[in-house]
GROMACS .gro file of C-alpha atoms in nm:
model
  305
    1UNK     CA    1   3.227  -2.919   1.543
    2UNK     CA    2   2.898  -2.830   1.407
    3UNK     CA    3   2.669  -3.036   1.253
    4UNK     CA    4   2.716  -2.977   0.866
    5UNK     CA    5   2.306  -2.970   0.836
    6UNK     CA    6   2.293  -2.717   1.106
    7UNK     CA    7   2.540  -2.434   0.946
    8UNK     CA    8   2.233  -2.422   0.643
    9UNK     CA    9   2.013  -2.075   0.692
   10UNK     CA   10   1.687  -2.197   0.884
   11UNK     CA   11   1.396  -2.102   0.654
   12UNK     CA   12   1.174  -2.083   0.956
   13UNK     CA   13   1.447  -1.829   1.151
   14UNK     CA   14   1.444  -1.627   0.853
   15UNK     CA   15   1.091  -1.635   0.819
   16UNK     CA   16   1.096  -1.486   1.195
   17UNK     CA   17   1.300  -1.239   1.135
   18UNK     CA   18   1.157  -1.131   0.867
   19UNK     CA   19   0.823  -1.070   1.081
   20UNK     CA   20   1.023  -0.893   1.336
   21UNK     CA   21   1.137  -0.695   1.061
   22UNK     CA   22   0.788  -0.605   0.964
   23UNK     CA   23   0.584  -0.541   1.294
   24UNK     CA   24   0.855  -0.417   1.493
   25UNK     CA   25   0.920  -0.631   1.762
   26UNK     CA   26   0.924  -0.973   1.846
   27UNK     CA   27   0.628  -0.995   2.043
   28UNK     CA   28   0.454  -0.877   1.781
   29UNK     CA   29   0.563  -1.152   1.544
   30UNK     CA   30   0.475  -1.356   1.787
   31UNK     CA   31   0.108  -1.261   1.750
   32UNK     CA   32   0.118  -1.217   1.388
   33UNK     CA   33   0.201  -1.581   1.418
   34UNK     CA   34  -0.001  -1.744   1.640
   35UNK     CA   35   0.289  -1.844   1.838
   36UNK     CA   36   0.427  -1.811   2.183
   37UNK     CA   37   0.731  -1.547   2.139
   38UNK     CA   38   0.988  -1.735   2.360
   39UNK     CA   39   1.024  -1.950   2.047
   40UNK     CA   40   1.116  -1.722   1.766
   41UNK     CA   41   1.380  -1.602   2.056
   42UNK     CA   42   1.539  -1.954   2.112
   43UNK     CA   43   1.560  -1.977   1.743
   44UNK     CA   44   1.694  -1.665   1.697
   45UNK     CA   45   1.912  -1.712   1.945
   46UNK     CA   46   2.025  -2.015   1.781
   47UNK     CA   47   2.100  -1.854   1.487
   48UNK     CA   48   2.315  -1.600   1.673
   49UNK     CA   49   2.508  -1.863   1.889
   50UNK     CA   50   2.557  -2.098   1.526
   51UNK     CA   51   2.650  -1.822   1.303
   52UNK     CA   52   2.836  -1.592   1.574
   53UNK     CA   53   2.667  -1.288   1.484
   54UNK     CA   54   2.412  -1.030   1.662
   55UNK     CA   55   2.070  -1.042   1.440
   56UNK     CA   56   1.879  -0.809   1.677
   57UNK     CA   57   1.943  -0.482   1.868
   58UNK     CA   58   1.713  -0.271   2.084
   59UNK     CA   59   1.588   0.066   1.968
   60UNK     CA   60   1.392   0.230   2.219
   61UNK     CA   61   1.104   0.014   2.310
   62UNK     CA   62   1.164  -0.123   1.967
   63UNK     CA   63   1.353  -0.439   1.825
   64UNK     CA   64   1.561  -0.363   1.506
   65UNK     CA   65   1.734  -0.567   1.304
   66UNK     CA   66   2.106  -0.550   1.269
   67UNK     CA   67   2.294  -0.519   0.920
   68UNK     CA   68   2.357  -0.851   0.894
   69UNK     CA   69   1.978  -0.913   0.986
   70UNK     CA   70   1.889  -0.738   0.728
   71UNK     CA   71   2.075  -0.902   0.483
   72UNK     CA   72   1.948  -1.227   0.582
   73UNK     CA   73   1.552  -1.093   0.604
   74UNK     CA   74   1.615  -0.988   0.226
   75UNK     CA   75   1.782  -1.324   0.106
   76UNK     CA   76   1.453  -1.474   0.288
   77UNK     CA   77   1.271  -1.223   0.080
   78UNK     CA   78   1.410  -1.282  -0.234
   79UNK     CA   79   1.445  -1.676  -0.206
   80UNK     CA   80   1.031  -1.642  -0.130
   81UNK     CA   81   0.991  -1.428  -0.454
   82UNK     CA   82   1.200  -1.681  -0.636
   83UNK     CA   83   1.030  -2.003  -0.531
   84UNK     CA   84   0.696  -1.800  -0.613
   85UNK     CA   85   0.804  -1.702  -0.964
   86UNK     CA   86   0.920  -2.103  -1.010
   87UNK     CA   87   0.592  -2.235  -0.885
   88UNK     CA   88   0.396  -1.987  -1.120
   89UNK     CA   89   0.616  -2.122  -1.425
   90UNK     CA   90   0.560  -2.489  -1.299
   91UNK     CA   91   0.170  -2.354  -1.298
   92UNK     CA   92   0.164  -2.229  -1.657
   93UNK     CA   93   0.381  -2.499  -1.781
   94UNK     CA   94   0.134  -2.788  -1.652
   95UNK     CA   95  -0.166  -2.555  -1.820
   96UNK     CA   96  -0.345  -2.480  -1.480
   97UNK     CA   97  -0.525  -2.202  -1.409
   98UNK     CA   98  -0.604  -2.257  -1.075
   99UNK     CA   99  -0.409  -2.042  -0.842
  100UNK     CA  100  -0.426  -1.697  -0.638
  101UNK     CA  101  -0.401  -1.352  -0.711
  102UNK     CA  102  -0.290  -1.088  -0.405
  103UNK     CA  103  -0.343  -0.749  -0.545
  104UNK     CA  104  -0.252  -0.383  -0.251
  105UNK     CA  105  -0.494  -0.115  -0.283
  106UNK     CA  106  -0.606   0.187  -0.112
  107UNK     CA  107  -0.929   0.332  -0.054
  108UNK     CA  108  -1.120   0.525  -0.335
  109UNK     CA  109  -1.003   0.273  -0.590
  110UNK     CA  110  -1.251  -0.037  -0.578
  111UNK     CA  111  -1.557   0.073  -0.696
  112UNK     CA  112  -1.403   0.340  -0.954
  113UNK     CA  113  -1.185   0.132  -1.090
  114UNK     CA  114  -1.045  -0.237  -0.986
  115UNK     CA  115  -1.421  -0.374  -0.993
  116UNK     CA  116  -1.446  -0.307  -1.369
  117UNK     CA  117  -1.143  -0.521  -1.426
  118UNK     CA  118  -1.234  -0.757  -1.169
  119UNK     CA  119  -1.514  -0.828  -1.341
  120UNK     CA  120  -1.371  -0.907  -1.670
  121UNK     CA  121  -1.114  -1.111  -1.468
  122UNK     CA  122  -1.327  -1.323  -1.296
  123UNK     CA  123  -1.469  -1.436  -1.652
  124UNK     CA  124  -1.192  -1.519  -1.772
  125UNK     CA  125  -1.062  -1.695  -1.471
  126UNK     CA  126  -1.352  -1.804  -1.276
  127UNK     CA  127  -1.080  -2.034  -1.038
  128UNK     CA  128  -0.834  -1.782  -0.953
  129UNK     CA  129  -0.885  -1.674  -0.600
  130UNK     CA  130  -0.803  -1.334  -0.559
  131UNK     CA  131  -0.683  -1.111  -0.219
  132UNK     CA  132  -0.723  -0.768  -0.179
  133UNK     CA  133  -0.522  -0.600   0.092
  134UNK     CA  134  -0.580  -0.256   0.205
  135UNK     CA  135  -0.386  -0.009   0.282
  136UNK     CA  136  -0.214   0.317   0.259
  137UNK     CA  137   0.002   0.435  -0.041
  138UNK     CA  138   0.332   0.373   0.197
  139UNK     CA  139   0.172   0.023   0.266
  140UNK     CA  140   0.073  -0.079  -0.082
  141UNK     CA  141   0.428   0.025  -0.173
  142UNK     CA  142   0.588  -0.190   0.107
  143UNK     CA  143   0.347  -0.469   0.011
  144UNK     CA  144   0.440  -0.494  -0.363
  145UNK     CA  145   0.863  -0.385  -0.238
  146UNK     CA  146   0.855  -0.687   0.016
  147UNK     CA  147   0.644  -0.917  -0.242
  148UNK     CA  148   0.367  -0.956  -0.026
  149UNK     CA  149   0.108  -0.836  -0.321
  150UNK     CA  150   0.185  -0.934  -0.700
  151UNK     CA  151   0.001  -0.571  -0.788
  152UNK     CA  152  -0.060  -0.251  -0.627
  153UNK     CA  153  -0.293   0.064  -0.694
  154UNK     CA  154  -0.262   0.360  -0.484
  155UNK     CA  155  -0.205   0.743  -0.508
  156UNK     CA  156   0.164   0.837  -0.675
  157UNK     CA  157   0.414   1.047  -0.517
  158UNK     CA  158   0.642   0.828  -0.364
  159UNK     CA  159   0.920   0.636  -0.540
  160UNK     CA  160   1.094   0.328  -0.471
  161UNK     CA  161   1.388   0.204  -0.738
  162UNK     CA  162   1.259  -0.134  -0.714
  163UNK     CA  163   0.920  -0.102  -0.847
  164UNK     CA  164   0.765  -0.111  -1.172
  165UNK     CA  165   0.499   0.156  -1.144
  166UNK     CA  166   0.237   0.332  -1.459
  167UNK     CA  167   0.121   0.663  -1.331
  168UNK     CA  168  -0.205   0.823  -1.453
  169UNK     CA  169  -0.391   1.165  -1.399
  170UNK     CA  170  -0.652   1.128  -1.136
  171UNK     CA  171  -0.959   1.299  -1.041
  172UNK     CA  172  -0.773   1.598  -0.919
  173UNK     CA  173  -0.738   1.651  -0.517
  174UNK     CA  174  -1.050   1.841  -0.389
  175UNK     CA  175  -1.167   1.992  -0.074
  176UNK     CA  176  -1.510   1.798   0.055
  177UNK     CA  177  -1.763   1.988   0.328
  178UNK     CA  178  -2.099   1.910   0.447
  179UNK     CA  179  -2.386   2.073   0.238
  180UNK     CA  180  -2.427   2.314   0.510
  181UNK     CA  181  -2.063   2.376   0.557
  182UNK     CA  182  -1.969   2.777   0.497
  183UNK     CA  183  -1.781   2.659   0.152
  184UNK     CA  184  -2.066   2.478   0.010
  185UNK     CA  185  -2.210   2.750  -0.199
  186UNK     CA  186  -1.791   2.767  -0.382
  187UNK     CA  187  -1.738   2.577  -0.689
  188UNK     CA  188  -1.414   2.624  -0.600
  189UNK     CA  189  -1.180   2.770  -0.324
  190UNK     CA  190  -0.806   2.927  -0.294
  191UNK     CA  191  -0.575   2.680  -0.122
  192UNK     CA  192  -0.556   2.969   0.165
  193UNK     CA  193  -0.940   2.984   0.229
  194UNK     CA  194  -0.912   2.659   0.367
  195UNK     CA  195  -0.693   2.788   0.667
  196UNK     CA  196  -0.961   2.970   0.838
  197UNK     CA  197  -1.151   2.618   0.839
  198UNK     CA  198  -1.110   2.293   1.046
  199UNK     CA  199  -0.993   2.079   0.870
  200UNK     CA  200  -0.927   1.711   0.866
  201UNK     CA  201  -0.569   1.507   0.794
  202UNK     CA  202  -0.454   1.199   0.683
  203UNK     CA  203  -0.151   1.027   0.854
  204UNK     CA  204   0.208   1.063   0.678
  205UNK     CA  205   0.103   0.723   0.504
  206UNK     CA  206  -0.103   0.863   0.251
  207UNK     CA  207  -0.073   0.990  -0.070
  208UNK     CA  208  -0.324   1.234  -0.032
  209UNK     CA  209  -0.130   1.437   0.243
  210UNK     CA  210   0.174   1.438   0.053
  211UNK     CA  211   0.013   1.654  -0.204
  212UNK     CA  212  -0.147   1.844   0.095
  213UNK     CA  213   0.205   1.888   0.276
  214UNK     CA  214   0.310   1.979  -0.050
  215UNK     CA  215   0.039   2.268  -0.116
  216UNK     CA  216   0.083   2.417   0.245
  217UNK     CA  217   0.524   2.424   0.176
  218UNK     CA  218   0.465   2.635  -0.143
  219UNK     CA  219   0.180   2.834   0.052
  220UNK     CA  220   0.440   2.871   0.337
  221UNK     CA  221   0.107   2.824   0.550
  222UNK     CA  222   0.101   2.703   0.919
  223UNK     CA  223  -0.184   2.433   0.924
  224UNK     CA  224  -0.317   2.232   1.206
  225UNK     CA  225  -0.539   2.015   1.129
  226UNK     CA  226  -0.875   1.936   1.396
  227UNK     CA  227  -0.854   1.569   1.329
  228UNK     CA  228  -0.653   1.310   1.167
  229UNK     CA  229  -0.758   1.000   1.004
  230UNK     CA  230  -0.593   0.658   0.912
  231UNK     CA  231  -0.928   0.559   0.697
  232UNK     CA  232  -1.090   0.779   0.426
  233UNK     CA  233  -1.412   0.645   0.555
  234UNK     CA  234  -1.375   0.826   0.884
  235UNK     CA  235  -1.229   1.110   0.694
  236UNK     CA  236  -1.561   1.103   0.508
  237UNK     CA  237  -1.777   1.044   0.802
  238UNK     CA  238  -1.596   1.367   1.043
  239UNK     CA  239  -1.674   1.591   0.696
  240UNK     CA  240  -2.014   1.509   0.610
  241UNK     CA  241  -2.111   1.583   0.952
  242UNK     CA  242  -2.038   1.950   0.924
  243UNK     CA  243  -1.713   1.915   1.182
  244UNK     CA  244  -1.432   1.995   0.910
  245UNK     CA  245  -1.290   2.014   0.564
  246UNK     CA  246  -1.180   1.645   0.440
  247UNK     CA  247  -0.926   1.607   0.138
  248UNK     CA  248  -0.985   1.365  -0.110
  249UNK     CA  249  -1.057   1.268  -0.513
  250UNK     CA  250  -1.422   1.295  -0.589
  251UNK     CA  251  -1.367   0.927  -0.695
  252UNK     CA  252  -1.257   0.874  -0.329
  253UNK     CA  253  -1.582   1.000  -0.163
  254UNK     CA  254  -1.847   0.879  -0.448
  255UNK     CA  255  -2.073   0.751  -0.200
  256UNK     CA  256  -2.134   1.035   0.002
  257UNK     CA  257  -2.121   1.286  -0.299
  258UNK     CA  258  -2.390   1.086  -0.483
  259UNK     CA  259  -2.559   1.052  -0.147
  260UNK     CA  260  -2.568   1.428  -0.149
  261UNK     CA  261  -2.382   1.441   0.212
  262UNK     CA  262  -2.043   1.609   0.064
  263UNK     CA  263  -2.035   1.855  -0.183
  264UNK     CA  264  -1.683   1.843  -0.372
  265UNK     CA  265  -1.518   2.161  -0.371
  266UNK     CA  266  -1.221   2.220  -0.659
  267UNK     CA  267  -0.896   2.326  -0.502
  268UNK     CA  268  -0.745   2.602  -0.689
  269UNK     CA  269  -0.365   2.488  -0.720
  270UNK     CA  270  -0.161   2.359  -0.954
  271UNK     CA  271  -0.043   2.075  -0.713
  272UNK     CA  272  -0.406   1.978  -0.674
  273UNK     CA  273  -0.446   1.952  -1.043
  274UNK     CA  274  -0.117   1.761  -1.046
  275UNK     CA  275  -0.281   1.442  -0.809
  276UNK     CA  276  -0.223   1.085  -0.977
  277UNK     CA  277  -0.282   0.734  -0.945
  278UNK     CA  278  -0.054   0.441  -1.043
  279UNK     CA  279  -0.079   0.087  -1.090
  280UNK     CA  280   0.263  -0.113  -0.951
  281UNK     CA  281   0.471  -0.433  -0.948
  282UNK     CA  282   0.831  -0.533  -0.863
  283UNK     CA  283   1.093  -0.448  -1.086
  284UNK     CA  284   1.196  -0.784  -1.225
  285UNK     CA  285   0.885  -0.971  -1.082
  286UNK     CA  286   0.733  -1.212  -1.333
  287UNK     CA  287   0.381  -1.215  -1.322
  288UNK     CA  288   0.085  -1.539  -1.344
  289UNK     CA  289  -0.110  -1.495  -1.702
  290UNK     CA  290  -0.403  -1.395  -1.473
  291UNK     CA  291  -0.176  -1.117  -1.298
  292UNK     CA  292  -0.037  -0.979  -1.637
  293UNK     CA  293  -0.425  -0.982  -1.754
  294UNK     CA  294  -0.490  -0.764  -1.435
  295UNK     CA  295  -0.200  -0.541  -1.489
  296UNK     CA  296  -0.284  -0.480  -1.840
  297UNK     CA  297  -0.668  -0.401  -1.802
  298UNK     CA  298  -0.573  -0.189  -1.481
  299UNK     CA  299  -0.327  -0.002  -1.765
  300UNK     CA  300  -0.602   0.047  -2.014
  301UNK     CA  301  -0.903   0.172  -1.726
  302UNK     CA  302  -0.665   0.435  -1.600
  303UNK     CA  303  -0.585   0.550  -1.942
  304UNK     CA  304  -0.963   0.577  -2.036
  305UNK     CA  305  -1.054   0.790  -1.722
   0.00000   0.00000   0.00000
């Protein structure tokens, strides 16, 4: 027979799972841990031989999780977003405001946008220590899905039923080229002139090349891009240097605009004109007092752009 105390869900296997869930494998937990990788194995392994169940299974050179592993990795995730939301009440029942703030973003919103609030913020709560984590718009989403972030900002498009998002017109989508690029002289150019160019990606992740997937299906165009970025800022870099066409907000590229080393170019389609922002949160998810005074001010900047 079992040990009664041992047939209780191991918060610590769960907690491995859960970063095998997220990076892939279980060597990469391993690292994302700081731990040697034979251990999350014995306890998984534990957890299989205790419970009678397969957690893991191999796809390809990757490790996926099982249904039943799945079901445990979200009762970890949900326990962890409960015990968060208790401690916050705890916090704002005892008066504190001491406490932390993790807010997802992607690139182009910072010094547009969040630093404004930020600034208000940190007046008003000079001890909250706040993290900002970077990312894509599929990232920010997964960040604020899996409760890793209380808040997100990113580009909108996608659409998860879990989360709690505000949506705002955006500096539309525009095409950016060097000053000496052969577009420069256009205020702006037909979605089609663009094909004739190199022109420069984003990966699947971001917003920004949903819109531009988008724009090339109703074209019924055959693109390939010349380069493709994970970071605006290399987008950015590739463009002002006369090598391609980069795709971005104006917002997005201030710096190099205002440093005269992109010229913005207006895209002449009704999906560019369409391109949004949106400030998130989990559905359900109850907020600090210092995250509903983010979310708020967030809500009132976007709808004075």
């Amino acid at each position: 027979m079992p040990n009664p105390t041992e047939t209780l869900l191991n918060t610590r296997c769960l907690r491995y799972l859960h970063e095998i869930d997220v990076h892939g494998g279980v060597r990469a937990a391993a690292d994302a841990l700081s731990i040697n990788g034979s251990v999350i194995s014995r306890q998984v392994a534990h957890l299989e031989s205790l419970h009678g169940v397969a957690l893991l299974e191999r796809s390809g050179r990757r490790v996926a999780l099982t249904e039943i592993g799945k079901s445990l990795v979200e009762h970890f995730r949900e326990s962890v977003r409960r015990d968060a939301e208790l401690l916050a009440q705890l916090e704002d029942y005892r008066g504190l405001r001491r406490g932390r703030l993790a807010i997802g973003i992607s690139e182009g919103f910072v010094e547009k946008l969040l630093a404004t609030v930020l600034e208000r913020f940190s007046l008003q709560f000079p001890d909250i220590f706040v993290e900002l984590r970077g990312g894509a718009t599929a990232d920010v989403m997964s960040m604020v899905h899996n409760g890793e972030v209380d808040l997100g900002i990113c580009v909108s498009g996608s659409s998860d039923p879990t989360i709690r998002a505000r949506t705002f017109r955006a500096a539309p989508l525009c095409a950016l080229v060097s000053p000496h690029h052969a577009l420069a002289g256009e205020r702006r150019v037909r979605f089609e002139q663009l094909a004739a160019h190199r022109l420069i990606f984003m990966t699947a992740r971001f917003g920004v090349q949903l819109y531009l997937d988008s724009m090339i299906r109703a074209e019924r165009l055959n693109l390939t891009p010349a380069y493709r970025c994970d970071l605006f800022s290399a987008a950015q870099a590739i463009a002002a240097a006369g090598l391609g066409v980069a795709f971005m907000s104006k917002d997005a590229a201030q710096y190099y605009v205002n440093a005269g080393k992109l010229v913005p170019l207006e895209i002449d389609h009704p999906i560019a004109r369409e391109y949004g922002s949106q400030v998130i949160r989990r559905l359900g998810r109850r907020l600090s007092p210092a995250g509903e005074f983010v979310w708020l001010h967030l809500i009132k900047a976007m709808q004075s752009r």
